[in-house]
């Protein structure tokens, strides 16, 4: 049996197998060969649990307990995966503590634990719910000891001290039963996804997402703490979020991995923090991890690929049956604006928007050109075809029929590629800086140094100056023909994408929404961010409106001048990555695409349509076999 939807969490249950929760809210049990043993029932319109991914999952006794992204609490039988209890997020709350009209806040948090027959987990309002495991009765709703910040992990392996972490980089030491956590340590600027007790050296280990102080958004990794909360060691080993750490059965190896796509094996035989080996070659970012009963290891990447590896990570033993797909970018052709190029997990798809018999817009797939270089992060339309950049560090140029003219390997993990105004050059941003390439030959014509920070976004101004935004939020404007830095602006916010809005302004998506930044003095002229609960992946400015998609699987519309929100869509099939406005009739339609290979076509306000966003139809690109 094939997994049909992307898995977002894996939890190993000793003696039972691997639990896998997918983006639709279903859970599955996989055997040691990662074959599907059984699955929970498909969500239906009558089950409030459906239609939302389950990131919060644990197993205890005869039960599997979880929380979906919206805050709905769920309980399944472990032996059958039958869904037994569903507690709606709207009603599982201490309403006396809520604002008038307050609704559940969607959040991707992992914090859940079972202690002495009681389940502890945030509800949909970030309060702390305590339930009886055997009856699933709500015993009480308590104030969250992390205030309004979602809890991310619980650790109860220490003989005397309970520990928890939250999404604001804090570690809490105290007692879970009394909910008294008097010791609080600021260990990071972002999520602490896991914290574990190390019985060999009587210390706790914790992950970091952001890094701290001068390392913020530049370098991060893992740290250790003693039972009093004193940080005893740090090991910087990543440039992006660290998603997990886990021990081998004998605790002598610590496994660490995250968005860099590198699995680090740390030698824990002595107290020294030391990387013994690293494993690379994963298809995407590492997002979850587990250790099986026999010491083999299980990895999950963000594209939904699950693998069982030998304990040293050097050999794949099994791979779960799943065919991935994603739409990363959608851009109009230079030669024919009606033709669109979409960056996918396999290559580049060619599309167009046409009218059906009712005059409604329809999206047609004209061709799909796999290239075998890993998934395509960005596509740049060029005369006669396109250029692209892949996660496997390739920059390439292809003709309209998909024939690859040239390809060049970058020296580090790639993030984006942008084209110059005259289509003569390409700006490729990666972890070690920026390579500028000749668009005709692919030869390197310039290199720009961004220091310790990664180059995460780049673009050209209409006058030819090159602009680079680093992972730390530093925006640097370089001269058109040499490496001279003309201006620099410290936004202190990590970027995802950036493009020029005329000669004097930049549009930057990423941390804290979409912003319009002056390219001359660095001032933020506008910011659109209301109700977005996570990083903004992409945006579109069109006439008097702004549209944005977030890592929270949201699509929002804003008034351009007032920045007021005018619409919010939260039922997207999965994470959205691509966003484009396409001419149609007398106006435009909006295309949003993302993980799962979906592209949603939406009408915009105008004419006789009053709604800012109206869904017309979805197109699902073929899921094809992909490069491991």
Steps between C-alpha positions, in 0.01 A plus 500: 500500500627846409494804724287747308563814707812661640603385847582783742587309823647162587501337845653160570294283736708218656366160403240645261675684217516850361205737530479752216256795500419663168389841381132399483477397867527123442750280682666184371695213654806384304697179558878463506510499121291820500202324348160630604345260750183698563364853478239701682178572316505774240369829638143584409294815519339372819828461684641825635840333523542492125647755262785604734845344538595334828842623614444413867501124559589247769413143597437365850350168604219403265465847355637749251429860594542806282414860430441639154626834379177674595500368857253211467598221744479141377533145630542182295530135605857385446406147391251604230567873446126555533424860587313489831489855637493844343494809722424809300746786543220754543364326810815368672590820680468713810281756329515739794860572405430569131438825318150563370460320170844336524548198275760220509843598369653260247850394603750227415617392845614159624466530877305208649569251777323236709588497871339270757200438282448866409548669164659845500471706182420853381143551385406720204537814712849416631363420843612173659245219483525205741299191401457151637663255260255213550177702473627805310300715738629854542601530865604863492622784282793685655687816404799413284823535700655629175234776489362526145790318336429144381687220675729304273640208703481321836777293661432289809797263499691674780433334838408825672447783251244540221603716206308666218581733213300749295498668161669813638832332584437444872570197717288445813616287796259398774214264572237404244239372743483829688578703185763685701801585284703756697816478288482649151800521264508695175695250293417617147312762303261253336356154537658243726355195331648236730655478842622165635670371815843340462547238776864437403611851595204616713406792277230616261542552127295759307471602135520854363321657205649849486820522702561783745677837512752540218404156364130583459378366163861427408606194703316273739499140615462330837577591859523319833365605841538365851209429734516858632455649154859612448613471140810281504582470131409606147578347165433709189445262210218647288394811311128427508243356741602193700188285513597205717749322717482138615715246683611158388377224736829511695504885501850502354387657173290815468321554170439862397344635180285769347436731208859488373424141394801361687483224762772545764614208712655631823730287714352503852744252653669795676356832621667688214257618228646353184370409154619151409353486148243661271254353253381701198313426178147531638238619255393796711507653848505253789189562709459200732690199624461185710708206621356151457512215751803346328697827490438574133391855432199652325505835319225722365568779253262786432398360163350198679781250438542249786806275516647241733879513512770302669600637842800676346278657232708372211253257341129519419314187614145597406302787352130570550288494183422863421524712186574862577422820312516872569453828312773739616473791259279623214628759253374626159701425188705778339392389151128448568345654815212250472750219559611428856798316642460317831793371704419149630653215695585331169595787273296773330137485388361714217145629553248748366175657618213470252125556507259208516157482337348718772770763471653387830880468528659158471865400544643267235817294540682523167817310589710384795877475461684298769873569515644262763679774697284498814202720564485841332487778759460794260449556129607810301337555158753580227469546125446155352446326832600533862770469763458331834673406822462173688550390858774269373702819427453505124440819302387416147352646183247319282322559170120512476492129415688418822841439338770602749753733335743514793520433871743614769544360851510753784734456792230493768129450562309725259207725591401706197592628157398832342537644152642838394276755321651420160506121558880498465590390853375284785547555872523169689478527881627221724643425844850622410401824328397589146615387157413720203484300178492582132148398393618384156798285599450435872852620574563679829558871443504623862486382861357698790598429860225514766725410793383238749134540405341310213368684196130412509351742246624714214383718212607771257380857506381635161824699478711184534611516864497163674317463831559215745311423822678279751353249743566753778287762322781720368405647162804604292487701177803430278620700203398363160849409383720440807484381860466848652225518761307821435252475788408258779185471713464275802137384507570236772239279326590196295373513139351240268460689170582848374436698183520860382190720509624769261845657534460615860327222695531133582230250589622244755305201630603297802500565872219733614311506173551686173674836513571777251846634574667810365805403295660835578466539877366164621180634654194271498232686305232231541462168681226243444491235774167499688375150604789313337623245752833408343767599247370648174621289210390716208299806405343694214431873466224572251335840461366600842527154656772280648482121526717274717539130578650380825672194642181462705317387182320835477414733214422861594392811312572857616420852399826636363496847657327441836657149537166381643420134442204443266492118473659194660491146358607223739376188321789464257589135430852539640784753525484760223825599328408655162283806440435682173247741350413411140309718249155363415225683317487860617686428824711238672465167675723381783688171498623349827698177496673286756596171652295213365528635146179704518435833327190689612345748260311789663295792377590841641266781595380705207207526264200329660718309748504649848712236672877574498573131436265245345616146430427379148678167470815304586744329266713215636827439316600138442698341779800346332790291617758738641872500552588351843 
